[in-house]
Amino acid sequence: MAHPSSELQKTIFETLTGDLSLTSLLGGPKVFDRRPERIAFPYLTLGRTAVVDWSTGTEDGSEHILTLHVWAKGGGKQETYEIMDKISERLNGANLPLEGHHLVNLQLQFAEARQETDSATYHGILRFRAVTEPVA
């Protein structure tokens, strides 16, 4: 069975790259697991994930804190907000399929948009909390 964080990242990637309204805003399925060297703005990167044991006395479980990063330039903060809103609409409260695991919940916990210091680049940060349980 795959690790639940790996399955969660896989299904989030598939969900976001399969969303035509989001890929339209990004100018294509520009979702990456790290910042690419040479790619046109805007794009999205899957950032850090932290996992904590969320087991009870009778059930196993994991809590995942996932960070997504939006990178924009030409459209400024407004473009960043639009992309962040689309991601939030698609993921917040979503019931996404996971192989070997059950997604109990997926909720937006934090969002921030800012201009990077000494740069024309805008950076949006979205932090989601997910709880998963293994399928028996």
mmCIF file of C-alpha atoms in Angstrom:
data_model
loop_
_atom_site.group_PDB
_atom_site.id
_atom_site.type_symbol
_atom_site.label_atom_id
_atom_site.label_comp_id
_atom_site.label_asym_id
_atom_site.label_seq_id
_atom_site.Cartn_x
_atom_site.Cartn_y
_atom_site.Cartn_z
ATOM 1 C CA MET A 1 0.000 0.000 0.000
ATOM 2 C CA ALA A 2 1.311 3.453 -0.923
ATOM 3 C CA HIS A 3 1.954 6.053 1.774
ATOM 4 C CA PRO A 4 -1.157 8.235 2.280
ATOM 5 C CA SER A 5 0.809 11.460 1.628
ATOM 6 C CA SER A 6 1.967 10.106 -1.713
ATOM 7 C CA GLU A 7 -1.596 9.151 -2.625
ATOM 8 C CA LEU A 8 -2.870 12.538 -1.463
ATOM 9 C CA GLN A 9 -0.323 14.426 -3.583
ATOM 10 C CA LYS A 10 -1.117 12.228 -6.590
ATOM 11 C CA THR A 11 -4.871 12.827 -6.376
ATOM 12 C CA ILE A 12 -4.420 16.571 -5.773
ATOM 13 C CA PHE A 13 -2.134 16.782 -8.815
ATOM 14 C CA GLU A 14 -4.659 14.880 -10.954
ATOM 15 C CA THR A 15 -7.562 16.963 -9.633
ATOM 16 C CA LEU A 16 -5.850 20.290 -10.323
ATOM 17 C CA THR A 17 -4.400 19.398 -13.734
ATOM 18 C CA GLY A 18 -7.805 17.987 -14.740
ATOM 19 C CA ASP A 19 -9.665 21.189 -13.853
ATOM 20 C CA LEU A 20 -10.125 23.078 -17.132
ATOM 21 C CA SER A 21 -10.981 26.384 -15.453
ATOM 22 C CA LEU A 22 -7.763 26.242 -13.398
ATOM 23 C CA THR A 23 -5.542 25.144 -16.285
ATOM 24 C CA SER A 24 -7.059 27.962 -18.337
ATOM 25 C CA LEU A 25 -5.945 30.477 -15.680
ATOM 26 C CA LEU A 26 -2.475 28.874 -15.586
ATOM 27 C CA GLY A 27 -2.138 28.722 -19.385
ATOM 28 C CA GLY A 28 -1.931 24.921 -19.307
ATOM 29 C CA PRO A 29 -1.539 22.089 -16.786
ATOM 30 C CA LYS A 30 1.340 23.886 -15.067
ATOM 31 C CA VAL A 31 1.375 22.095 -11.718
ATOM 32 C CA PHE A 32 4.803 20.957 -10.494
ATOM 33 C CA ASP A 33 6.331 19.332 -7.434
ATOM 34 C CA ARG A 34 9.132 21.935 -7.432
ATOM 35 C CA ARG A 35 9.761 25.362 -8.997
ATOM 36 C CA PRO A 36 10.751 24.812 -12.619
ATOM 37 C CA GLU A 37 13.782 26.655 -13.974
ATOM 38 C CA ARG A 38 12.282 28.072 -17.157
ATOM 39 C CA ILE A 39 8.517 28.209 -17.331
ATOM 40 C CA ALA A 40 6.175 31.067 -18.126
ATOM 41 C CA PHE A 41 4.151 32.527 -15.272
ATOM 42 C CA PRO A 42 1.675 31.750 -13.771
ATOM 43 C CA TYR A 43 2.155 28.245 -12.393
ATOM 44 C CA LEU A 44 1.547 26.189 -9.263
ATOM 45 C CA THR A 45 3.949 24.135 -7.149
ATOM 46 C CA LEU A 46 3.156 21.463 -4.592
ATOM 47 C CA GLY A 47 5.159 22.419 -1.540
ATOM 48 C CA ARG A 48 6.018 20.950 1.813
ATOM 49 C CA THR A 49 3.891 18.275 3.457
ATOM 50 C CA ALA A 50 4.018 17.486 7.163
ATOM 51 C CA VAL A 51 2.420 14.316 8.518
ATOM 52 C CA VAL A 52 1.375 13.654 12.115
ATOM 53 C CA ASP A 53 -0.046 10.461 13.604
ATOM 54 C CA TRP A 54 -3.778 10.970 14.081
ATOM 55 C CA SER A 55 -4.561 7.492 15.391
ATOM 56 C CA THR A 56 -7.002 6.803 18.190
ATOM 57 C CA GLY A 57 -7.131 3.840 20.532
ATOM 58 C CA THR A 58 -9.185 1.918 17.974
ATOM 59 C CA GLU A 59 -8.393 3.410 14.544
ATOM 60 C CA ASP A 60 -5.268 4.385 12.590
ATOM 61 C CA GLY A 61 -5.085 7.763 10.923
ATOM 62 C CA SER A 62 -2.792 10.514 9.676
ATOM 63 C CA GLU A 63 -3.046 14.288 9.640
ATOM 64 C CA HIS A 64 -1.401 15.978 6.634
ATOM 65 C CA ILE A 65 -0.556 19.661 6.353
ATOM 66 C CA LEU A 66 -0.048 20.437 2.645
ATOM 67 C CA THR A 67 1.255 23.680 1.206
ATOM 68 C CA LEU A 68 0.536 24.805 -2.363
ATOM 69 C CA HIS A 69 2.320 27.773 -3.954
ATOM 70 C CA VAL A 70 0.962 29.988 -6.723
ATOM 71 C CA TRP A 71 3.540 31.956 -8.728
ATOM 72 C CA ALA A 72 2.383 34.848 -10.922
ATOM 73 C CA LYS A 73 3.940 37.880 -12.522
ATOM 74 C CA GLY A 74 2.151 39.683 -15.333
ATOM 75 C CA GLY A 75 -1.330 39.707 -13.831
ATOM 76 C CA GLY A 76 -0.177 40.757 -10.388
ATOM 77 C CA LYS A 77 -1.988 40.109 -7.160
ATOM 78 C CA GLN A 78 -5.412 39.908 -8.838
ATOM 79 C CA GLU A 79 -4.253 37.003 -11.008
ATOM 80 C CA THR A 80 -2.794 35.347 -7.903
ATOM 81 C CA TYR A 81 -6.115 35.718 -6.052
ATOM 82 C CA GLU A 82 -8.085 34.272 -8.970
ATOM 83 C CA ILE A 83 -5.863 31.190 -9.131
ATOM 84 C CA MET A 84 -5.936 30.760 -5.350
ATOM 85 C CA ASP A 85 -9.737 31.027 -5.337
ATOM 86 C CA LYS A 86 -10.042 28.392 -8.065
ATOM 87 C CA ILE A 87 -7.749 25.996 -6.161
ATOM 88 C CA SER A 88 -9.721 26.577 -2.956
ATOM 89 C CA GLU A 89 -13.042 25.961 -4.737
ATOM 90 C CA ARG A 90 -11.719 22.706 -6.155
ATOM 91 C CA LEU A 91 -10.011 21.293 -3.039
ATOM 92 C CA ASN A 92 -11.699 22.710 0.071
ATOM 93 C CA GLY A 93 -14.064 20.051 1.381
ATOM 94 C CA ALA A 94 -13.422 17.809 -1.632
ATOM 95 C CA ASN A 95 -13.985 14.073 -1.407
ATOM 96 C CA LEU A 96 -10.960 12.885 -3.389
ATOM 97 C CA PRO A 97 -10.207 9.215 -4.072
ATOM 98 C CA LEU A 98 -7.102 7.693 -2.468
ATOM 99 C CA GLU A 99 -5.825 4.210 -3.205
ATOM 100 C CA GLY A 100 -5.713 2.180 0.014
ATOM 101 C CA HIS A 101 -6.833 5.107 2.160
ATOM 102 C CA HIS A 102 -9.953 7.100 2.931
ATOM 103 C CA LEU A 103 -9.841 10.906 2.904
ATOM 104 C CA VAL A 104 -11.813 11.904 6.000
ATOM 105 C CA ASN A 105 -11.592 15.625 5.238
ATOM 106 C CA LEU A 106 -9.616 18.243 3.325
ATOM 107 C CA GLN A 107 -9.921 21.835 4.532
ATOM 108 C CA LEU A 108 -8.213 25.117 3.714
ATOM 109 C CA GLN A 109 -6.462 26.381 6.849
ATOM 110 C CA PHE A 110 -4.476 29.398 5.608
ATOM 111 C CA ALA A 111 -4.119 31.587 2.529
ATOM 112 C CA GLU A 112 -1.767 34.478 1.791
ATOM 113 C CA ALA A 113 -0.887 36.477 -1.324
ATOM 114 C CA ARG A 114 2.119 38.766 -1.428
ATOM 115 C CA GLN A 115 4.602 40.351 -3.767
ATOM 116 C CA GLU A 116 8.072 38.897 -3.416
ATOM 117 C CA THR A 117 10.636 41.369 -2.089
ATOM 118 C CA ASP A 118 12.582 43.188 -4.839
ATOM 119 C CA SER A 119 10.695 41.296 -7.557
ATOM 120 C CA ALA A 120 7.692 41.609 -9.845
ATOM 121 C CA THR A 121 6.684 38.076 -8.833
ATOM 122 C CA TYR A 122 3.567 37.455 -6.766
ATOM 123 C CA HIS A 123 3.451 34.463 -4.441
ATOM 124 C CA GLY A 124 0.254 32.879 -3.204
ATOM 125 C CA ILE A 125 0.384 30.349 -0.379
ATOM 126 C CA LEU A 126 -2.424 27.919 0.424
ATOM 127 C CA ARG A 127 -2.193 25.528 3.352
ATOM 128 C CA PHE A 128 -4.608 22.615 3.570
ATOM 129 C CA ARG A 129 -5.207 20.134 6.372
ATOM 130 C CA ALA A 130 -6.228 16.597 5.446
ATOM 131 C CA VAL A 131 -7.024 13.585 7.600
ATOM 132 C CA THR A 132 -6.706 10.091 6.154
ATOM 133 C CA GLU A 133 -7.434 6.590 7.418
ATOM 134 C CA PRO A 134 -6.278 3.306 5.917
ATOM 135 C CA VAL A 135 -8.975 1.256 4.180
ATOM 136 C CA ALA A 136 -9.546 -1.986 6.062
#
